[in-house]
Short mmCIF file of C-alpha atoms in Angstrom, two decimals:
data_model
loop_
_atom_site.label_atom_id
_atom_site.label_comp_id
_atom_site.label_asym_id
_atom_site.label_seq_id
_atom_site.Cartn_x
_atom_site.Cartn_y
_atom_site.Cartn_z
CA MET A 1 110.76 76.09 12.43
CA HIS A 2 106.88 78.07 8.77
CA PRO A 3 103.71 79.02 2.55
CA ASP A 4 101.45 81.72 0.52
CA HIS A 5 99.29 82.65 -3.02
CA THR A 6 97.22 84.36 -5.43
CA ALA A 7 93.80 83.69 -2.73
CA PRO A 8 95.73 82.77 0.18
CA THR A 9 99.37 84.70 0.02
CA SER A 10 101.77 84.37 3.05
CA THR A 11 102.11 81.68 5.23
CA GLN A 12 104.24 80.98 8.12
CA PRO A 13 106.56 77.97 7.82
CA PRO A 14 106.71 74.61 9.82
CA ALA A 15 105.42 75.29 13.56
CA PRO A 16 107.59 74.44 16.22
CA SER A 17 108.69 71.08 16.96
CA ARG A 18 109.68 69.66 20.53
CA GLY A 19 113.24 69.37 19.34
CA GLY A 20 114.21 72.42 17.95
CA ARG A 21 110.21 73.75 18.22
CA ARG A 22 110.15 74.45 14.34
CA LEU A 23 110.51 70.95 13.67
CA ARG A 24 107.34 69.59 14.00
CA ASN A 25 104.43 70.11 12.59
CA ILE A 26 104.50 71.03 9.17
CA VAL A 27 100.94 72.25 8.80
CA VAL A 28 100.68 76.00 7.35
CA THR A 29 99.26 79.55 9.07
CA LEU A 30 98.23 80.98 6.07
CA ALA A 31 97.13 85.47 5.81
CA LEU A 32 94.95 86.44 3.19
CA GLY A 33 95.70 89.37 1.26
CA ALA A 34 99.14 90.00 2.13
CA THR A 35 100.67 92.88 0.12
CA MET A 36 104.07 93.22 -1.37
CA PHE A 37 106.98 94.70 0.85
CA ALA A 38 109.33 96.75 -1.42
CA VAL A 39 112.52 95.32 0.39
CA GLY A 40 115.54 93.43 -0.69
CA ALA A 41 115.56 89.10 -1.09
CA VAL A 42 117.55 87.54 0.77
CA MET A 43 120.05 85.20 -1.35
CA LEU A 44 121.09 81.80 0.52
CA THR A 45 124.55 81.29 -0.29
CA PRO A 46 126.59 78.53 -0.48
CA GLY A 47 128.61 79.54 2.98
CA GLY A 48 125.46 79.88 4.74
CA ASN A 49 126.00 83.99 4.21
CA THR A 50 122.88 86.26 3.18
CA ALA A 51 123.55 88.82 0.57
CA PRO A 52 120.54 91.60 -0.79
CA ARG A 53 119.18 91.03 -3.80
CA ALA A 54 117.52 93.66 -6.09
CA VAL A 55 113.90 92.06 -6.28
CA GLY A 56 111.01 93.13 -9.28
CA ARG A 57 107.81 92.70 -7.66
CA GLY A 58 106.85 89.62 -10.43
CA GLN A 59 103.33 89.08 -10.58
CA PRO A 60 101.22 90.73 -7.61
CA ASP A 61 99.20 87.82 -5.71
CA GLU A 62 96.34 90.09 -4.54
CA ALA A 63 93.27 88.05 -2.71
CA PRO A 64 90.30 88.86 -0.83
CA ARG A 65 90.18 89.46 3.08
CA GLY A 66 88.09 88.73 5.29
CA SER A 67 86.70 86.11 7.77
CA ILE A 68 85.38 82.68 7.16
CA GLU A 69 82.15 83.33 7.10
CA ALA A 70 82.71 86.01 4.55
CA LEU A 71 84.76 83.96 2.36
CA GLN A 72 80.99 81.28 2.72
CA ALA A 73 78.42 84.58 1.97
CA ARG A 74 81.17 85.18 -1.16
CA VAL A 75 80.87 81.58 -2.94
CA ALA A 76 76.84 81.78 -1.81
CA ARG A 77 76.77 84.81 -3.89
CA LEU A 78 79.34 84.01 -6.67
CA PRO A 79 79.13 79.72 -6.98
CA LYS A 80 81.27 79.55 -10.24
CA ASP A 81 83.91 81.52 -8.68
CA PRO A 82 87.17 79.72 -8.08
CA GLY A 83 88.81 81.91 -6.28
CA GLY A 84 86.27 82.50 -4.02
CA TRP A 85 86.21 78.80 -2.98
CA ALA A 86 90.42 78.44 -2.90
CA ALA A 87 90.22 81.39 -0.22
CA LEU A 88 87.97 80.04 1.72
CA GLY A 89 89.56 76.47 1.39
CA MET A 90 92.71 77.93 2.85
CA ALA A 91 90.49 79.66 5.71
CA TYR A 92 89.54 76.21 6.27
CA VAL A 93 93.13 75.02 6.20
CA GLN A 94 94.19 78.29 8.82
CA GLN A 95 91.30 77.62 10.79
CA ALA A 96 92.18 73.71 11.37
CA ARG A 97 95.85 74.13 12.24
CA SER A 98 94.86 76.57 14.70
CA THR A 99 91.72 74.82 16.25
CA ALA A 100 93.01 71.71 16.50
CA ASP A 101 89.67 69.81 14.48
CA PRO A 102 90.52 67.65 12.17
CA ALA A 103 87.34 67.68 10.68
CA THR A 104 87.56 71.08 9.22
CA TYR A 105 90.24 69.77 6.94
CA ASP A 106 87.48 68.03 4.93
CA ARG A 107 85.62 70.87 4.89
CA ALA A 108 89.09 72.68 3.57
CA GLU A 109 88.98 69.99 0.67
CA LYS A 110 85.48 70.04 -0.33
CA ALA A 111 85.90 74.03 -1.04
CA LEU A 112 89.06 73.26 -2.81
CA GLN A 113 87.64 70.00 -4.93
CA THR A 114 84.56 72.78 -5.80
CA SER A 115 87.30 75.25 -6.60
CA LEU A 116 88.46 72.29 -9.40
CA SER A 117 85.98 71.55 -10.87
CA VAL A 118 85.19 75.32 -11.63
CA GLN A 119 88.72 75.79 -13.32
CA GLY A 120 90.37 72.60 -13.34
CA GLU A 121 92.96 73.94 -15.58
CA GLY A 122 95.73 77.17 -14.69
CA ASN A 123 93.95 77.31 -10.86
CA THR A 124 97.31 78.34 -9.44
CA ASP A 125 95.24 79.11 -6.07
CA ALA A 126 93.52 76.31 -5.68
CA GLU A 127 96.63 74.06 -6.22
CA THR A 128 98.84 75.64 -3.83
CA ALA A 129 96.09 75.85 -1.04
CA MET A 130 95.91 71.17 -2.13
CA GLY A 131 99.24 71.23 -1.45
CA ALA A 132 99.15 73.02 2.18
CA LEU A 133 96.35 71.08 2.97
CA ALA A 134 98.33 67.80 1.53
CA ALA A 135 100.99 69.17 3.52
CA ALA A 136 99.18 69.63 7.32
CA ARG A 137 98.10 66.23 6.71
CA HIS A 138 101.08 65.06 6.60
CA ASP A 139 101.30 64.03 3.34
CA PHE A 140 104.19 65.41 1.90
CA PRO A 141 104.84 63.43 -1.82
CA ALA A 142 101.45 64.58 -2.23
CA ALA A 143 101.99 68.14 -0.95
CA LEU A 144 104.83 68.02 -3.47
CA ARG A 145 103.09 67.38 -6.12
CA TRP A 146 100.56 69.80 -5.36
CA ALA A 147 102.80 72.53 -4.96
CA ARG A 148 105.20 71.10 -8.63
CA LYS A 149 101.42 71.85 -10.64
CA ALA A 150 100.99 75.30 -8.49
CA THR A 151 104.62 76.73 -9.67
CA THR A 152 104.00 75.45 -13.17
CA SER A 153 100.70 77.65 -13.38
CA GLY A 154 101.73 79.97 -11.66
CA PRO A 155 104.81 80.88 -11.49
CA TYR A 156 105.16 84.13 -9.91
CA SER A 157 103.21 82.76 -6.88
CA SER A 158 105.46 83.08 -3.73
CA SER A 159 103.19 81.25 -1.75
CA ALA A 160 103.35 78.68 -4.23
CA TYR A 161 107.07 78.18 -3.80
CA GLY A 162 106.04 78.32 0.37
CA VAL A 163 104.53 75.27 -0.13
CA LEU A 164 106.97 72.91 -2.40
CA ALA A 165 109.91 74.67 0.17
CA ASP A 166 107.62 72.90 2.98
CA ALA A 167 107.12 69.46 0.64
CA HIS A 168 110.97 69.71 0.11
CA THR A 169 111.94 69.80 3.78
CA GLN A 170 109.70 67.40 5.31
CA LEU A 171 110.72 64.99 2.71
CA GLY A 172 114.49 65.55 3.71
CA HIS A 173 115.49 67.60 0.11
CA TYR A 174 117.32 70.25 1.46
CA ASP A 175 118.99 71.80 -1.07
CA GLU A 176 116.36 71.49 -3.31
CA ALA A 177 114.21 73.97 0.04
CA ASP A 178 116.86 75.88 -0.49
CA GLU A 179 116.32 77.46 -4.12
CA ALA A 180 112.29 77.01 -3.32
CA VAL A 181 112.93 79.60 -0.34
CA GLN A 182 115.00 81.95 -2.51
CA LYS A 183 112.75 81.71 -5.55
CA MET A 184 109.79 82.78 -2.76
CA THR A 185 112.04 85.46 -1.32
CA ASP A 186 112.50 86.64 -4.58
CA LEU A 187 109.13 86.69 -5.65
CA ARG A 188 108.17 88.37 -2.65
CA PRO A 189 110.03 89.47 0.09
CA ASP A 190 108.01 89.49 3.25
CA ALA A 191 107.38 87.88 5.93
CA ALA A 192 106.44 84.04 5.39
CA SER A 193 109.37 84.37 2.71
CA LEU A 194 111.75 85.66 5.12
CA ALA A 195 110.39 83.15 8.06
CA ARG A 196 111.41 80.71 5.87
CA ALA A 197 114.76 81.52 5.20
CA SER A 198 115.39 81.94 8.74
CA TYR A 199 113.59 77.89 8.69
CA ALA A 200 116.35 77.00 6.50
CA PHE A 201 119.47 78.57 8.75
CA GLU A 202 117.78 77.38 11.39
CA LEU A 203 117.58 73.53 10.72
CA LYS A 204 121.65 74.18 10.01
CA GLY A 205 122.32 75.49 13.24
CA ASN A 206 123.33 78.67 12.61
CA THR A 207 120.88 80.50 15.17
CA SER A 208 122.39 83.62 14.69
CA GLN A 209 121.26 83.82 11.18
CA ALA A 210 118.19 82.57 11.13
CA ARG A 211 117.16 84.83 14.21
CA ALA A 212 118.22 87.81 11.55
CA LEU A 213 116.04 86.80 9.09
CA MET A 214 113.46 86.54 11.70
CA GLN A 215 113.58 89.85 12.91
CA GLY A 216 113.09 90.71 9.69
CA SER A 217 110.05 88.82 9.15
CA LEU A 218 108.75 90.84 12.35
CA ALA A 219 109.36 93.90 10.69
CA ALA A 220 108.02 92.96 7.76
CA ALA A 221 104.80 91.34 9.43
CA ALA A 222 101.01 92.58 8.25
CA THR A 223 99.24 90.96 10.52
CA PRO A 224 98.80 90.20 14.74
CA ALA A 225 98.89 86.40 13.53
CA ASP A 226 102.40 87.11 11.62
CA LYS A 227 103.77 89.13 14.37
CA ALA A 228 103.16 86.64 17.47
CA PHE A 229 104.48 83.56 15.15
CA ALA A 230 107.27 86.17 14.79
CA HIS A 231 107.86 86.78 18.56
CA SER A 232 107.45 83.39 19.24
CA VAL A 233 109.61 82.06 17.20
CA LEU A 234 112.67 84.14 18.29
CA ALA A 235 112.10 83.38 22.10
CA GLY A 236 111.88 79.99 21.06
CA LEU A 237 115.93 80.93 19.65
CA ASP A 238 116.65 82.20 22.81
CA LEU A 239 115.45 79.15 24.78
CA GLN A 240 117.86 77.27 22.12
CA ASP A 241 120.30 79.97 22.93
CA ALA A 242 120.17 79.65 26.94
CA ASN A 243 118.67 82.78 27.54
CA PRO A 244 115.47 81.70 28.96
CA ARG A 245 114.84 85.45 30.77
CA GLU A 246 115.09 87.13 26.64
CA ALA A 247 112.34 84.28 26.01
CA LEU A 248 110.17 85.37 28.90
CA ALA A 249 110.33 88.76 28.63
CA ARG A 250 110.10 88.73 24.42
CA THR A 251 106.91 86.39 25.35
CA GLN A 252 105.44 88.63 28.03
CA THR A 253 105.38 91.86 26.06
CA ALA A 254 104.05 89.53 22.80
CA LEU A 255 100.80 88.70 24.73
CA ARG A 256 99.91 91.61 25.69
CA THR A 257 99.00 92.66 22.39
CA ALA A 258 98.03 88.17 21.80
CA PRO A 259 96.96 87.35 25.27
CA SER A 260 94.72 83.87 23.26
CA ASP A 261 97.88 83.09 20.81
CA SER A 262 98.42 79.39 22.18
CA ALA A 263 101.98 79.08 20.65
CA LEU A 264 103.55 82.03 22.95
CA LEU A 265 101.41 80.47 25.61
CA GLU A 266 103.18 77.64 25.16
CA THR A 267 106.39 79.36 24.28
CA ARG A 268 106.19 81.17 27.62
CA ALA A 269 105.70 77.62 29.72
CA ARG A 270 109.35 76.62 28.61
CA ALA A 271 110.61 79.79 29.32
CA TYR A 272 109.20 79.17 32.87
CA LEU A 273 110.26 75.85 33.01
CA ALA A 274 113.78 77.01 32.17
CA LEU A 275 113.72 79.26 35.04
CA GLY A 276 112.41 76.88 37.37
CA ASP A 277 108.68 78.49 37.57
CA THR A 278 106.62 75.26 37.21
CA SER A 279 103.62 76.46 38.46
CA LYS A 280 104.02 79.36 35.89
CA ALA A 281 104.58 76.98 33.30
CA VAL A 282 101.92 74.65 33.84
CA ALA A 283 99.42 77.47 33.95
CA ASP A 284 100.33 78.65 30.69
CA TYR A 285 100.35 75.17 28.89
CA ARG A 286 96.55 74.69 30.43
CA ALA A 287 95.58 78.51 28.99
CA ALA A 288 97.62 77.13 25.53
CA ILE A 289 95.33 73.69 25.93
CA ALA A 290 92.37 75.41 26.15
CA ILE A 291 92.70 77.33 22.90
CA ALA A 292 94.12 75.11 21.17
CA PRO A 293 94.47 70.65 21.97
CA LEU A 294 97.52 70.20 20.16
CA PRO A 295 99.34 67.37 20.71
CA HIS A 296 102.56 68.78 21.77
CA TYR A 297 100.64 70.87 24.29
CA LEU A 298 99.23 67.90 25.71
CA LEU A 299 102.96 66.04 26.29
CA GLY A 300 104.04 68.46 27.30
CA LEU A 301 101.88 69.32 30.18
CA GLY A 302 101.31 65.60 31.06
CA GLU A 303 105.17 65.41 30.88
CA LEU A 304 105.34 68.19 33.24
CA GLU A 305 102.94 66.94 35.57
CA GLN A 306 104.58 63.77 35.64
CA ALA A 307 107.59 65.59 36.55
CA LEU A 308 106.18 66.94 39.39
CA GLY A 309 104.74 63.80 40.74
CA HIS A 310 100.93 64.40 39.51
CA ARG A 311 100.47 61.52 38.32
CA GLU A 312 96.73 61.84 37.82
CA ARG A 313 96.68 64.84 35.77
CA ALA A 314 99.70 63.60 33.55
CA VAL A 315 97.15 60.42 33.02
CA GLU A 316 94.52 63.10 31.70
CA ASN A 317 97.32 64.53 29.34
CA TYR A 318 97.76 61.48 27.86
CA ASP A 319 94.15 60.00 27.67
CA LEU A 320 93.91 62.98 25.19
CA LEU A 321 97.05 62.33 23.02
CA ARG A 322 95.75 58.72 22.46
CA ALA A 323 92.28 59.78 21.87
CA GLN A 324 93.47 62.23 19.20
CA ASP A 325 95.79 58.69 18.19
CA ARG A 326 92.42 57.15 17.23
CA ILE A 327 91.21 59.80 15.52
CA ARG A 328 94.60 60.02 13.53
CA GLU A 329 94.33 56.07 12.96
CA ALA A 330 90.88 56.29 11.67
CA ALA A 331 91.67 58.34 9.06
CA GLU A 332 94.93 56.58 8.05
CA GLU A 333 96.88 59.27 8.51
CA PRO A 334 100.55 59.26 9.33
CA ALA A 335 102.12 59.12 13.12
CA ASP A 336 103.83 62.46 13.89
CA THR A 337 106.85 62.29 15.99
CA ASP A 338 104.68 63.16 18.84
CA ALA A 339 102.97 60.36 18.74
CA ILE A 340 105.82 58.39 18.09
CA LEU A 341 107.97 59.75 21.42
CA PHE A 342 105.01 59.30 23.36
CA GLU A 343 104.55 55.82 22.33
CA ALA A 344 107.99 55.26 23.25
CA ASP A 345 108.34 56.55 26.58
CA HIS A 346 104.79 56.10 28.15
CA GLY A 347 103.14 53.00 25.52
CA ASN A 348 104.92 50.54 23.50
CA PRO A 349 108.32 51.30 22.61
CA ARG A 350 107.73 48.27 19.93
CA HIS A 351 104.82 49.71 17.92
CA ALA A 352 106.66 53.32 18.48
CA VAL A 353 109.09 52.09 16.13
CA THR A 354 106.99 50.32 13.49
CA LEU A 355 104.73 54.32 13.34
CA ALA A 356 108.19 55.51 13.44
CA GLU A 357 109.17 53.37 10.58
CA GLU A 358 105.84 54.10 8.13
CA THR A 359 106.04 57.21 8.73
CA LEU A 360 110.14 57.52 7.90
CA ARG A 361 108.72 56.45 4.55
CA ASN A 362 107.32 59.60 3.45
CA ARG A 363 108.11 61.96 5.59
CA PRO A 364 112.45 61.29 5.96
CA PHE A 365 113.42 64.42 8.25
CA VAL A 366 115.25 64.95 10.68
CA ALA A 367 113.29 65.12 13.84
CA VAL A 368 111.87 61.71 12.27
CA HIS A 369 115.01 60.39 12.47
CA ASP A 370 115.14 61.57 15.68
CA ALA A 371 111.56 59.99 17.17
CA TYR A 372 112.43 56.95 15.16
CA ALA A 373 116.18 56.83 16.88
CA TRP A 374 114.35 56.96 20.19
CA ALA A 375 111.82 54.28 19.69
CA LEU A 376 114.73 52.34 18.26
CA HIS A 377 116.34 53.03 21.76
CA ARG A 378 113.50 52.00 24.36
CA ALA A 379 113.12 49.09 21.89
CA GLY A 380 116.16 47.70 23.17
CA ARG A 381 118.20 48.07 19.00
CA ASP A 382 120.48 50.74 19.57
CA ALA A 383 123.33 49.86 16.86
CA GLU A 384 120.26 50.61 14.61
CA ALA A 385 119.19 53.72 17.14
CA LEU A 386 122.66 55.83 16.36
CA VAL A 387 122.43 55.37 12.71
CA GLN A 388 118.71 57.42 12.94
CA ALA A 389 120.41 59.61 15.57
CA ASP A 390 123.29 60.98 13.42
CA LYS A 391 121.33 61.64 10.61
CA ALA A 392 118.91 63.26 12.53
CA LEU A 393 121.50 65.46 13.36
CA ALA A 394 123.56 65.44 10.02
CA GLN A 395 122.16 69.05 9.07
CA GLY A 396 123.82 70.60 11.71
CA THR A 397 120.65 71.33 14.12
CA ARG A 398 121.18 72.27 17.55
CA SER A 399 118.17 70.65 19.21
CA ALA A 400 118.87 69.57 22.96
CA LEU A 401 116.61 66.63 22.64
CA PHE A 402 118.12 65.26 19.91
CA ARG A 403 121.31 65.73 21.29
CA PHE A 404 119.94 64.27 24.58
CA HIS A 405 118.92 61.08 22.70
CA ARG A 406 121.76 60.67 20.49
CA GLY A 407 123.81 60.71 24.05
CA VAL A 408 121.94 58.15 25.77
CA ILE A 409 122.14 55.79 22.65
CA HIS A 410 125.79 56.03 23.18
CA HIS A 411 125.86 55.12 26.80
CA ALA A 412 124.15 52.92 26.12
CA LEU A 413 126.44 50.99 23.26
CA GLY A 414 129.33 51.65 25.78
CA ASP A 415 130.63 54.60 24.51
CA PRO A 416 130.77 57.13 27.59
CA GLU A 417 133.09 59.94 25.51
CA ALA A 418 130.35 60.47 23.06
CA ALA A 419 127.82 60.12 25.41
CA ARG A 420 129.37 63.54 27.50
CA ARG A 421 129.74 65.42 24.06
CA ASP A 422 125.75 64.96 23.65
CA LEU A 423 124.84 65.30 27.25
CA THR A 424 126.51 68.45 27.53
CA GLY A 425 125.70 69.63 24.89
CA ALA A 426 121.86 68.93 25.46
CA LEU A 427 122.10 70.33 28.94
CA ARG A 428 123.61 74.34 27.22
CA GLU A 429 119.73 74.98 26.79
CA PRO A 430 118.30 74.87 30.71
CA GLY A 431 114.82 73.21 31.50
CA PHE A 432 115.57 71.41 27.86
CA HIS A 433 112.17 68.58 28.85
CA PRO A 434 110.61 68.22 31.92
CA LEU A 435 111.62 64.53 32.20
CA HIS A 436 114.99 64.17 30.20
CA THR A 437 116.65 66.85 31.78
CA ASP A 438 117.33 65.53 34.71
CA ALA A 439 117.63 62.21 33.11
CA ALA A 440 121.09 63.67 31.07
CA HIS A 441 121.88 65.39 34.68
CA GLU A 442 122.23 62.31 36.39
CA LEU A 443 123.90 60.25 33.69
CA LEU A 444 126.18 62.86 32.58
CA GLN A 445 127.39 62.45 36.74
CA ARG A 446 127.28 58.49 36.13
CA ILE A 447 129.68 59.18 33.35
CA ASP A 448 131.72 60.94 35.97
CA THR A 449 132.01 59.18 38.49
CA THR A 450 132.80 56.04 36.79
CA PRO A 451 136.68 54.78 36.54
#
């Protein structure tokens, strides 16, 4: 589905993924200077319910407000201010997330290293921001190390626990992630912590509880960006619950106040796709890409254009994806699930397997297990693929794409009944994928008509 602290104080959890939209990119969006909310935290109970819990304010995590330009002016005026450099570094992480400009991560690292050179010990702001930067680069072991340093030096920093939760989640440490989210909400039950609590339930397939918590995050949202994020996630949950009209209505309302929010545009594109309005879906994908050419936008539009028979337009998006992947390879960063799935479906499946194995070593997350499963299937290794597909769904995650992938794998292994169950489950979400929705219908029909 969505981390914060003293300089950077509130952050959104992992961004949405193709197979359950918040499962893909852990990169964090950070709001500077969030204030405390005098509300009860959410306790994540073993039974999957929530219970109110009284919360003390702990240590306030106040941070300087301002644009990157203002923060640059501040560090120019106060070059020995570790908090100013940390705030600037975190702002660069946020900018890189929204612009898809990897060079901005280098500027973030330089600012944060400067902060740490000024104050090497007890610099919770910079440690938290370094964790967020590592997560944005998909180096989750490093994100975990920095988050642990930050929670040690700043035990009252909710944002540090947010980064800790994100790292544990993507490393497949789901119980530890729940504990970190619980601590985060105890310290600061604000939009960021409630969004993470929502994500914890979404990963387990409890979309009703995820929705309730995300509604709480929306109510607590202090910035337009946080409000737009919450609306986008809630619309994504509407799509999972087979309610594309509600998703469309929500995104249209939210876009009136945030017309240039790329995530809202991409979510509305998926709502239009689910409703069969492909021309409006294409228009929204293009608008989102014009704002931020993120890989899952490019892949979504490319596959939609391909499904519509617009091969040349599809290739344009695929070429941009390949160019982005060359930059990733040059930086020696692990592949994300988009790159793995793209290579499996539109490139070399054997290479997709290699990419997935490299990524899985440092990110044994459900979405990576799913991408690995699909790559293995496309490479003709279905017995191994089923093991990974089962791991992808072991938490109970409701993902039409995961179910489709496993259904196809079951069919390839000669188990039509298991295939029927998964394909039927996938098709409960209308228009879940530009290409695979039709493929699921066709395969299900073949199963039902085969003696």
